[in-house]
Amino acid sequence: MAYATATTRVTGDYGGLAKLLHWVTAALIFAMVGLGVYMTQEGLDLATKFRLYQLHKSIGVTVLAITVIRLVARQINGVPALPAHVHGWERFAAHAAHGALYALVFSMTLTGWAMVSVAAFSIPTMLYGVIPWPHIPFLAELSAEDKKTAEAVFKQTHEIFAYTLTALIV
């Protein structure tokens, strides 16, 4: 018999909306990683680079928003119980992997937002060219020297999180 917790449903599977949000999130992450690699290439004109960066940031904010919605839905609706034949270590591994994926999605998107907030060029983010998205206030107010250091750290960690997440998904 599968055990249940406060957020576990004893029967059933993930609902249609949860499945849709899962696959939309996965597709957006792959698009965002591919776009991230492409937009940083040498030889792109500035106008193209600007549009690609804005699209990359828009997708990142969308992934962040969908992930928040998914976590809220998990708390409200619960998740299906693992099959009864799944051993304790497998349960632990499944829950740990799931938690790691969520942590990486949050880490990747938040370090991207932080990186934009400390960028030397304080270019506003316009989600899909329409909706203004703020910089993180306490980061945007750092000194130029601190921003430069922070940007390098956020850039490196953002890339590490993105590649790690991609490797775990694949």
PDB file of N, CA and C in Angstrom, residues 52-108:
ATOM      1  N   LEU A  52      16.750  39.083 -28.760  1.00  0.00           N
ATOM      2  CA  LEU A  52      16.946  37.735 -28.224  1.00  0.00           C
ATOM      3  C   LEU A  52      17.059  37.752 -26.703  1.00  0.00           C
ATOM      4  N   TYR A  53      17.782  38.723 -26.165  1.00  0.00           N
ATOM      5  CA  TYR A  53      17.897  38.831 -24.707  1.00  0.00           C
ATOM      6  C   TYR A  53      16.537  39.123 -24.078  1.00  0.00           C
ATOM      7  N   GLN A  54      15.773  40.007 -24.694  1.00  0.00           N
ATOM      8  CA  GLN A  54      14.446  40.318 -24.155  1.00  0.00           C
ATOM      9  C   GLN A  54      13.545  39.082 -24.189  1.00  0.00           C
ATOM     10  N   LEU A  55      13.615  38.309 -25.278  1.00  0.00           N
ATOM     11  CA  LEU A  55      12.815  37.085 -25.367  1.00  0.00           C
ATOM     12  C   LEU A  55      13.286  36.064 -24.322  1.00  0.00           C
ATOM     13  N   HIS A  56      14.596  35.919 -24.176  1.00  0.00           N
ATOM     14  CA  HIS A  56      15.156  35.002 -23.182  1.00  0.00           C
ATOM     15  C   HIS A  56      14.668  35.376 -21.779  1.00  0.00           C
ATOM     16  N   LYS A  57      14.712  36.661 -21.454  1.00  0.00           N
ATOM     17  CA  LYS A  57      14.249  37.117 -20.137  1.00  0.00           C
ATOM     18  C   LYS A  57      12.745  36.895 -19.987  1.00  0.00           C
ATOM     19  N   SER A  58      11.996  37.128 -21.050  1.00  0.00           N
ATOM     20  CA  SER A  58      10.546  36.918 -21.005  1.00  0.00           C
ATOM     21  C   SER A  58      10.213  35.459 -20.729  1.00  0.00           C
ATOM     22  N   ILE A  59      10.903  34.568 -21.409  1.00  0.00           N
ATOM     23  CA  ILE A  59      10.680  33.139 -21.186  1.00  0.00           C
ATOM     24  C   ILE A  59      11.082  32.762 -19.764  1.00  0.00           C
ATOM     25  N   GLY A  60      12.184  33.314 -19.277  1.00  0.00           N
ATOM     26  CA  GLY A  60      12.627  33.030 -17.910  1.00  0.00           C
ATOM     27  C   GLY A  60      11.602  33.432 -16.870  1.00  0.00           C
ATOM     28  N   VAL A  61      11.030  34.622 -17.021  1.00  0.00           N
ATOM     29  CA  VAL A  61       9.998  35.080 -16.078  1.00  0.00           C
ATOM     30  C   VAL A  61       8.757  34.197 -16.196  1.00  0.00           C
ATOM     31  N   THR A  62       8.434  33.782 -17.414  1.00  0.00           N
ATOM     32  CA  THR A  62       7.292  32.886 -17.620  1.00  0.00           C
ATOM     33  C   THR A  62       7.530  31.551 -16.916  1.00  0.00           C
ATOM     34  N   VAL A  63       8.727  30.999 -17.054  1.00  0.00           N
ATOM     35  CA  VAL A  63       9.070  29.741 -16.376  1.00  0.00           C
ATOM     36  C   VAL A  63       8.975  29.919 -14.863  1.00  0.00           C
ATOM     37  N   LEU A  64       9.479  31.030 -14.352  1.00  0.00           N
ATOM     38  CA  LEU A  64       9.396  31.301 -12.913  1.00  0.00           C
ATOM     39  C   LEU A  64       7.936  31.348 -12.462  1.00  0.00           C
ATOM     40  N   ALA A  65       7.096  32.061 -13.201  1.00  0.00           N
ATOM     41  CA  ALA A  65       5.675  32.180 -12.838  1.00  0.00           C
ATOM     42  C   ALA A  65       4.970  30.823 -12.888  1.00  0.00           C
ATOM     43  N   ILE A  66       5.212  30.058 -13.944  1.00  0.00           N
ATOM     44  CA  ILE A  66       4.584  28.736 -14.060  1.00  0.00           C
ATOM     45  C   ILE A  66       5.044  27.824 -12.927  1.00  0.00           C
ATOM     46  N   THR A  67       6.307  27.914 -12.556  1.00  0.00           N
ATOM     47  CA  THR A  67       6.834  27.070 -11.485  1.00  0.00           C
ATOM     48  C   THR A  67       6.194  27.419 -10.147  1.00  0.00           C
ATOM     49  N   VAL A  68       5.989  28.694  -9.896  1.00  0.00           N
ATOM     50  CA  VAL A  68       5.280  29.100  -8.673  1.00  0.00           C
ATOM     51  C   VAL A  68       3.861  28.532  -8.695  1.00  0.00           C
ATOM     52  N   ILE A  69       3.182  28.642  -9.823  1.00  0.00           N
ATOM     53  CA  ILE A  69       1.824  28.100  -9.957  1.00  0.00           C
ATOM     54  C   ILE A  69       1.836  26.591  -9.715  1.00  0.00           C
ATOM     55  N   ARG A  70       2.816  25.903 -10.274  1.00  0.00           N
ATOM     56  CA  ARG A  70       2.907  24.450 -10.093  1.00  0.00           C
ATOM     57  C   ARG A  70       3.096  24.079  -8.624  1.00  0.00           C
ATOM     58  N   LEU A  71       3.942  24.812  -7.927  1.00  0.00           N
ATOM     59  CA  LEU A  71       4.160  24.504  -6.506  1.00  0.00           C
ATOM     60  C   LEU A  71       2.917  24.780  -5.668  1.00  0.00           C
ATOM     61  N   VAL A  72       2.220  25.857  -5.967  1.00  0.00           N
ATOM     62  CA  VAL A  72       0.972  26.154  -5.252  1.00  0.00           C
ATOM     63  C   VAL A  72      -0.047  25.050  -5.535  1.00  0.00           C
ATOM     64  N   ALA A  73      -0.156  24.638  -6.795  1.00  0.00           N
ATOM     65  CA  ALA A  73      -1.093  23.571  -7.158  1.00  0.00           C
ATOM     66  C   ALA A  73      -0.736  22.260  -6.458  1.00  0.00           C
ATOM     67  N   ARG A  74       0.552  21.972  -6.325  1.00  0.00           N
ATOM     68  CA  ARG A  74       0.982  20.756  -5.605  1.00  0.00           C
ATOM     69  C   ARG A  74       0.519  20.795  -4.154  1.00  0.00           C
ATOM     70  N   GLN A  75       0.619  21.963  -3.541  1.00  0.00           N
ATOM     71  CA  GLN A  75       0.201  22.091  -2.144  1.00  0.00           C
ATOM     72  C   GLN A  75      -1.314  21.953  -2.007  1.00  0.00           C
ATOM     73  N   ILE A  76      -2.040  22.482  -2.960  1.00  0.00           N
ATOM     74  CA  ILE A  76      -3.506  22.434  -2.901  1.00  0.00           C
ATOM     75  C   ILE A  76      -4.033  21.052  -3.282  1.00  0.00           C
ATOM     76  N   ASN A  77      -3.538  20.504  -4.388  1.00  0.00           N
ATOM     77  CA  ASN A  77      -4.084  19.267  -4.944  1.00  0.00           C
ATOM     78  C   ASN A  77      -3.352  18.010  -4.516  1.00  0.00           C
ATOM     79  N   GLY A  78      -2.153  18.157  -3.998  1.00  0.00           N
ATOM     80  CA  GLY A  78      -1.356  16.990  -3.677  1.00  0.00           C
ATOM     81  C   GLY A  78      -0.774  16.361  -4.927  1.00  0.00           C
ATOM     82  N   VAL A  79      -0.069  15.269  -4.734  1.00  0.00           N
ATOM     83  CA  VAL A  79       0.532  14.537  -5.847  1.00  0.00           C
ATOM     84  C   VAL A  79       0.174  13.066  -5.699  1.00  0.00           C
ATOM     85  N   PRO A  80       0.179  12.335  -6.798  1.00  0.00           N
ATOM     86  CA  PRO A  80      -0.131  10.907  -6.700  1.00  0.00           C
ATOM     87  C   PRO A  80       0.920  10.169  -5.870  1.00  0.00           C
ATOM     88  N   ALA A  81       0.471   9.184  -5.138  1.00  0.00           N
ATOM     89  CA  ALA A  81       1.395   8.357  -4.358  1.00  0.00           C
ATOM     90  C   ALA A  81       2.220   7.503  -5.308  1.00  0.00           C
ATOM     91  N   LEU A  82       3.435   7.227  -4.917  1.00  0.00           N
ATOM     92  CA  LEU A  82       4.258   6.299  -5.687  1.00  0.00           C
ATOM     93  C   LEU A  82       3.681   4.896  -5.527  1.00  0.00           C
ATOM     94  N   PRO A  83       3.887   4.021  -6.500  1.00  0.00           N
ATOM     95  CA  PRO A  83       3.374   2.652  -6.386  1.00  0.00           C
ATOM     96  C   PRO A  83       3.917   1.954  -5.135  1.00  0.00           C
ATOM     97  N   ALA A  84       3.149   1.033  -4.608  1.00  0.00           N
ATOM     98  CA  ALA A  84       3.499   0.338  -3.363  1.00  0.00           C
ATOM     99  C   ALA A  84       4.805  -0.436  -3.468  1.00  0.00           C
ATOM    100  N   HIS A  85       5.149  -0.916  -4.660  1.00  0.00           N
ATOM    101  CA  HIS A  85       6.364  -1.723  -4.814  1.00  0.00           C
ATOM    102  C   HIS A  85       7.651  -0.891  -4.831  1.00  0.00           C
ATOM    103  N   VAL A  86       7.540   0.419  -4.829  1.00  0.00           N
ATOM    104  CA  VAL A  86       8.733   1.278  -4.844  1.00  0.00           C
ATOM    105  C   VAL A  86       9.380   1.238  -3.461  1.00  0.00           C
ATOM    106  N   HIS A  87      10.650   0.862  -3.426  1.00  0.00           N
ATOM    107  CA  HIS A  87      11.394   0.731  -2.171  1.00  0.00           C
ATOM    108  C   HIS A  87      11.691   2.096  -1.554  1.00  0.00           C
ATOM    109  N   GLY A  88      12.043   2.076  -0.276  1.00  0.00           N
ATOM    110  CA  GLY A  88      12.323   3.304   0.463  1.00  0.00           C
ATOM    111  C   GLY A  88      13.394   4.170  -0.166  1.00  0.00           C
ATOM    112  N   TRP A  89      14.507   3.565  -0.597  1.00  0.00           N
ATOM    113  CA  TRP A  89      15.582   4.353  -1.198  1.00  0.00           C
ATOM    114  C   TRP A  89      15.143   4.936  -2.535  1.00  0.00           C
ATOM    115  N   GLU A  90      14.278   4.206  -3.269  1.00  0.00           N
ATOM    116  CA  GLU A  90      13.768   4.716  -4.545  1.00  0.00           C
ATOM    117  C   GLU A  90      12.821   5.892  -4.312  1.00  0.00           C
ATOM    118  N   ARG A  91      12.019   5.781  -3.252  1.00  0.00           N
ATOM    119  CA  ARG A  91      11.134   6.897  -2.890  1.00  0.00           C
ATOM    120  C   ARG A  91      11.964   8.135  -2.567  1.00  0.00           C
ATOM    121  N   PHE A  92      13.000   7.905  -1.747  1.00  0.00           N
ATOM    122  CA  PHE A  92      13.875   9.013  -1.381  1.00  0.00           C
ATOM    123  C   PHE A  92      14.496   9.632  -2.632  1.00  0.00           C
ATOM    124  N   ALA A  93      15.016   8.790  -3.524  1.00  0.00           N
ATOM    125  CA  ALA A  93      15.659   9.280  -4.747  1.00  0.00           C
ATOM    126  C   ALA A  93      14.667  10.040  -5.627  1.00  0.00           C
ATOM    127  N   ALA A  94      13.446   9.521  -5.734  1.00  0.00           N
ATOM    128  CA  ALA A  94      12.431  10.191  -6.554  1.00  0.00           C
ATOM    129  C   ALA A  94      12.093  11.565  -5.992  1.00  0.00           C
ATOM    130  N   HIS A  95      11.890  11.625  -4.678  1.00  0.00           N
ATOM    131  CA  HIS A  95      11.558  12.912  -4.055  1.00  0.00           C
ATOM    132  C   HIS A  95      12.743  13.880  -4.112  1.00  0.00           C
ATOM    133  N   ALA A  96      13.947  13.359  -3.910  1.00  0.00           N
ATOM    134  CA  ALA A  96      15.143  14.210  -3.962  1.00  0.00           C
ATOM    135  C   ALA A  96      15.350  14.767  -5.370  1.00  0.00           C
ATOM    136  N   ALA A  97      15.172  13.921  -6.379  1.00  0.00           N
ATOM    137  CA  ALA A  97      15.339  14.377  -7.765  1.00  0.00           C
ATOM    138  C   ALA A  97      14.297  15.429  -8.116  1.00  0.00           C
ATOM    139  N   HIS A  98      13.066  15.197  -7.691  1.00  0.00           N
ATOM    140  CA  HIS A  98      12.001  16.164  -7.957  1.00  0.00           C
ATOM    141  C   HIS A  98      12.316  17.497  -7.272  1.00  0.00           C
ATOM    142  N   GLY A  99      12.739  17.419  -6.022  1.00  0.00           N
ATOM    143  CA  GLY A  99      13.111  18.634  -5.295  1.00  0.00           C
ATOM    144  C   GLY A  99      14.279  19.352  -5.949  1.00  0.00           C
ATOM    145  N   ALA A 100      15.261  18.581  -6.422  1.00  0.00           N
ATOM    146  CA  ALA A 100      16.424  19.179  -7.089  1.00  0.00           C
ATOM    147  C   ALA A 100      16.018  19.892  -8.371  1.00  0.00           C
ATOM    148  N   LEU A 101      15.098  19.303  -9.116  1.00  0.00           N
ATOM    149  CA  LEU A 101      14.634  19.952 -10.347  1.00  0.00           C
ATOM    150  C   LEU A 101      13.953  21.282 -10.041  1.00  0.00           C
ATOM    151  N   TYR A 102      13.075  21.283  -9.044  1.00  0.00           N
ATOM    152  CA  TYR A 102      12.425  22.543  -8.661  1.00  0.00           C
ATOM    153  C   TYR A 102      13.457  23.562  -8.185  1.00  0.00           C
ATOM    154  N   ALA A 103      14.408  23.123  -7.372  1.00  0.00           N
ATOM    155  CA  ALA A 103      15.439  24.039  -6.866  1.00  0.00           C
ATOM    156  C   ALA A 103      16.260  24.621  -8.011  1.00  0.00           C
ATOM    157  N   LEU A 104      16.589  23.792  -8.990  1.00  0.00           N
ATOM    158  CA  LEU A 104      17.364  24.282 -10.128  1.00  0.00           C
ATOM    159  C   LEU A 104      16.567  25.252 -10.988  1.00  0.00           C
ATOM    160  N   VAL A 105      15.283  24.979 -11.189  1.00  0.00           N
ATOM    161  CA  VAL A 105      14.457  25.911 -11.972  1.00  0.00           C
ATOM    162  C   VAL A 105      14.410  27.268 -11.273  1.00  0.00           C
ATOM    163  N   PHE A 106      14.161  27.257  -9.966  1.00  0.00           N
ATOM    164  CA  PHE A 106      14.143  28.524  -9.231  1.00  0.00           C
ATOM    165  C   PHE A 106      15.513  29.194  -9.258  1.00  0.00           C
ATOM    166  N   SER A 107      16.557  28.428  -9.023  1.00  0.00           N
ATOM    167  CA  SER A 107      17.904  28.991  -8.994  1.00  0.00           C
ATOM    168  C   SER A 107      18.294  29.587 -10.342  1.00  0.00           C
ATOM    169  N   MET A 108      17.984  28.869 -11.414  1.00  0.00           N
ATOM    170  CA  MET A 108      18.325  29.353 -12.749  1.00  0.00           C
ATOM    171  C   MET A 108      17.595  30.655 -13.063  1.00  0.00           C
TER     172      MET A 108
END
